[in-house]
């Protein structure tokens, strides 16, 4: 093939050819994504926090509160205990995302780090016989409730409805 013939072949390719080539690549990708969603693989994995609870209890820094008897649809998707701080990542039935934080650290030190420095006090609420402090405007789109006392600070924070925060708080048992 001579250089002149190569130049003619290159010039004969049109944008339509490029679009068809892209279509051939994109269609299988969309089919795979659709099939994956159809099979229901969008739900996050569920984590068993038993080992992390044991770690908290062995450390003995604070009395552990565990979520119990939550309605179906609640999932624990992450659980860690690092530097005396227990963190449980959870999802609520209608896709609310929450984090439960428990520690022996004082609330004054922990709240700015977890909720945000600009958190605004929105008053108190009683949940399952315990007083909780409502906070908002810490991080965009998130709410929080905090309970401090008895050598323990508990924070529930996330992009969830107020009732979901309260439902999780009400489920916490020693």
Short mmCIF file of C-alpha atoms in Angstrom, two decimals:
data_model
loop_
_atom_site.label_atom_id
_atom_site.label_comp_id
_atom_site.label_asym_id
_atom_site.label_seq_id
_atom_site.Cartn_x
_atom_site.Cartn_y
_atom_site.Cartn_z
CA UNK A 1 0.00 0.00 0.00
CA UNK A 2 1.42 3.32 -0.96
CA UNK A 3 1.32 6.41 1.26
CA UNK A 4 -1.26 7.95 -1.07
CA UNK A 5 -3.61 4.97 -0.63
CA UNK A 6 -3.23 5.14 3.17
CA UNK A 7 -4.17 8.82 3.16
CA UNK A 8 -7.30 8.13 1.06
CA UNK A 9 -8.43 5.36 3.47
CA UNK A 10 -7.96 7.60 6.48
CA UNK A 11 -9.97 10.39 4.86
CA UNK A 12 -12.88 8.08 4.01
CA UNK A 13 -13.65 7.34 7.68
CA UNK A 14 -16.60 9.38 8.81
CA UNK A 15 -18.03 10.35 12.22
CA UNK A 16 -20.80 7.80 11.58
CA UNK A 17 -18.20 5.02 11.61
CA UNK A 18 -16.87 6.25 14.96
CA UNK A 19 -20.40 6.35 16.41
CA UNK A 20 -21.09 2.79 15.28
CA UNK A 21 -17.85 1.61 16.84
CA UNK A 22 -18.74 3.27 20.14
CA UNK A 23 -22.23 1.77 20.03
CA UNK A 24 -20.75 -1.70 19.66
CA UNK A 25 -18.74 -1.08 22.84
CA UNK A 26 -21.44 0.65 24.89
CA UNK A 27 -24.33 -1.77 24.31
CA UNK A 28 -22.66 -4.73 26.10
CA UNK A 29 -21.73 -2.49 29.03
CA UNK A 30 -25.34 -1.35 29.46
CA UNK A 31 -26.55 -4.94 29.18
CA UNK A 32 -24.15 -6.07 31.90
CA UNK A 33 -25.13 -3.22 34.24
CA UNK A 34 -28.83 -3.89 33.65
CA UNK A 35 -28.40 -7.61 34.31
CA UNK A 36 -26.39 -6.90 37.47
CA UNK A 37 -29.14 -4.58 38.77
CA UNK A 38 -31.87 -7.06 37.82
CA UNK A 39 -30.20 -9.72 39.96
CA UNK A 40 -30.31 -7.36 42.95
CA UNK A 41 -26.61 -6.88 43.54
CA UNK A 42 -27.01 -3.26 44.63
CA UNK A 43 -27.53 -3.95 48.31
CA UNK A 44 -24.43 -3.34 50.39
CA UNK A 45 -22.79 -6.31 52.08
CA UNK A 46 -23.85 -7.00 55.65
CA UNK A 47 -21.13 -7.15 58.30
CA UNK A 48 -21.26 -9.18 61.52
CA UNK A 49 -20.03 -6.81 64.27
CA UNK A 50 -19.62 -9.54 66.92
CA UNK A 51 -15.79 -9.51 66.77
CA UNK A 52 -15.70 -5.72 67.02
CA UNK A 53 -18.10 -5.79 70.00
CA UNK A 54 -15.75 -8.25 71.69
CA UNK A 55 -12.84 -5.89 71.09
CA UNK A 56 -14.75 -3.00 72.70
CA UNK A 57 -15.69 -5.11 75.71
CA UNK A 58 -12.10 -6.35 76.19
CA UNK A 59 -10.83 -2.76 76.07
CA UNK A 60 -13.25 -1.89 78.89
CA UNK A 61 -13.17 1.87 78.20
CA UNK A 62 -16.94 2.37 78.13
CA UNK A 63 -20.18 0.42 78.44
CA UNK A 64 -21.11 -0.78 74.96
CA UNK A 65 -24.56 -0.05 73.54
CA UNK A 66 -25.64 -2.31 70.66
CA UNK A 67 -28.52 -1.81 68.23
CA UNK A 68 -31.10 -4.53 68.83
CA UNK A 69 -34.49 -5.42 67.38
CA UNK A 70 -34.42 -2.95 64.52
CA UNK A 71 -37.09 -3.61 61.88
CA UNK A 72 -36.09 -5.46 58.73
CA UNK A 73 -34.19 -3.45 56.18
CA UNK A 74 -31.58 -2.07 58.59
CA UNK A 75 -28.06 -3.26 57.80
CA UNK A 76 -24.69 -2.92 59.48
CA UNK A 77 -22.31 -2.38 56.56
CA UNK A 78 -19.10 -1.59 58.45
CA UNK A 79 -17.78 -2.04 61.99
CA UNK A 80 -14.46 -0.84 63.42
CA UNK A 81 -12.94 -0.24 66.83
CA UNK A 82 -9.84 1.92 66.58
CA UNK A 83 -8.15 4.07 69.23
CA UNK A 84 -11.05 3.58 71.65
CA UNK A 85 -13.72 4.62 69.15
CA UNK A 86 -16.40 2.20 67.95
CA UNK A 87 -17.89 3.07 64.55
CA UNK A 88 -20.78 1.22 62.97
CA UNK A 89 -21.82 2.19 59.45
CA UNK A 90 -25.48 1.44 58.86
CA UNK A 91 -28.14 1.78 56.20
CA UNK A 92 -31.81 2.29 56.97
CA UNK A 93 -34.64 0.67 54.99
CA UNK A 94 -35.18 3.66 52.69
CA UNK A 95 -31.49 4.23 51.95
CA UNK A 96 -30.68 6.47 54.88
CA UNK A 97 -26.96 6.22 55.68
CA UNK A 98 -25.95 6.53 59.32
CA UNK A 99 -22.90 6.15 61.48
CA UNK A 100 -23.08 5.14 65.12
CA UNK A 101 -20.05 6.30 67.10
CA UNK A 102 -19.36 5.28 70.71
CA UNK A 103 -16.35 6.23 72.80
CA UNK A 104 -15.14 7.31 76.22
CA UNK A 105 -13.91 10.60 74.76
CA UNK A 106 -15.72 13.75 75.94
CA UNK A 107 -18.47 15.09 73.65
CA UNK A 108 -16.82 18.52 73.42
CA UNK A 109 -13.81 16.90 71.75
CA UNK A 110 -15.68 14.36 69.64
CA UNK A 111 -18.63 16.34 68.23
CA UNK A 112 -16.57 18.77 66.12
CA UNK A 113 -14.57 15.87 64.68
CA UNK A 114 -17.59 13.67 63.85
CA UNK A 115 -20.47 16.08 63.23
CA UNK A 116 -18.54 19.16 62.11
CA UNK A 117 -17.33 22.39 63.65
CA UNK A 118 -20.36 24.36 62.48
CA UNK A 119 -22.90 22.07 64.18
CA UNK A 120 -25.90 23.93 65.58
CA UNK A 121 -27.72 22.88 68.75
CA UNK A 122 -31.37 22.15 67.90
CA UNK A 123 -32.52 21.25 71.42
CA UNK A 124 -33.07 18.05 73.32
CA UNK A 125 -35.25 15.06 72.60
CA UNK A 126 -36.15 12.11 74.82
CA UNK A 127 -35.74 8.73 73.13
CA UNK A 128 -36.48 5.50 75.01
CA UNK A 129 -36.22 7.36 78.33
CA UNK A 130 -32.82 8.91 77.57
CA UNK A 131 -31.96 12.53 76.76
CA UNK A 132 -30.29 13.19 73.40
CA UNK A 133 -29.05 16.47 71.97
CA UNK A 134 -30.08 17.26 68.37
CA UNK A 135 -27.49 18.84 66.09
CA UNK A 136 -27.75 20.10 62.53
CA UNK A 137 -25.73 22.00 59.97
CA UNK A 138 -22.49 20.26 60.88
CA UNK A 139 -21.94 18.76 57.43
CA UNK A 140 -24.24 19.46 54.49
CA UNK A 141 -27.30 17.22 54.39
CA UNK A 142 -26.55 15.46 57.67
CA UNK A 143 -28.23 15.44 61.06
CA UNK A 144 -26.95 14.14 64.34
CA UNK A 145 -28.05 13.26 67.84
CA UNK A 146 -25.64 13.02 70.74
CA UNK A 147 -25.83 11.47 74.19
CA UNK A 148 -23.03 12.11 76.66
CA UNK A 149 -22.71 10.92 80.21
CA UNK A 150 -21.69 8.00 82.34
CA UNK A 151 -18.19 7.96 80.86
CA UNK A 152 -19.46 7.47 77.33
CA UNK A 153 -20.36 9.61 74.32
CA UNK A 154 -22.72 8.24 71.68
CA UNK A 155 -23.22 10.02 68.36
CA UNK A 156 -25.58 8.99 65.59
CA UNK A 157 -24.94 11.02 62.45
CA UNK A 158 -25.81 10.75 58.79
CA UNK A 159 -27.95 11.53 55.82
CA UNK A 160 -31.15 10.08 57.18
CA UNK A 161 -34.54 11.18 58.38
CA UNK A 162 -35.01 12.35 61.95
CA UNK A 163 -37.18 9.34 62.74
CA UNK A 164 -34.40 7.00 61.56
CA UNK A 165 -31.91 8.63 63.92
CA UNK A 166 -34.42 8.25 66.74
CA UNK A 167 -35.28 4.67 65.79
CA UNK A 168 -31.59 3.69 65.90
CA UNK A 169 -31.09 5.53 69.20
CA UNK A 170 -34.13 3.80 70.70
CA UNK A 171 -32.75 0.38 69.71
CA UNK A 172 -29.47 0.80 71.63
CA UNK A 173 -29.20 -1.64 74.53
CA UNK A 174 -26.30 -2.49 76.88
#
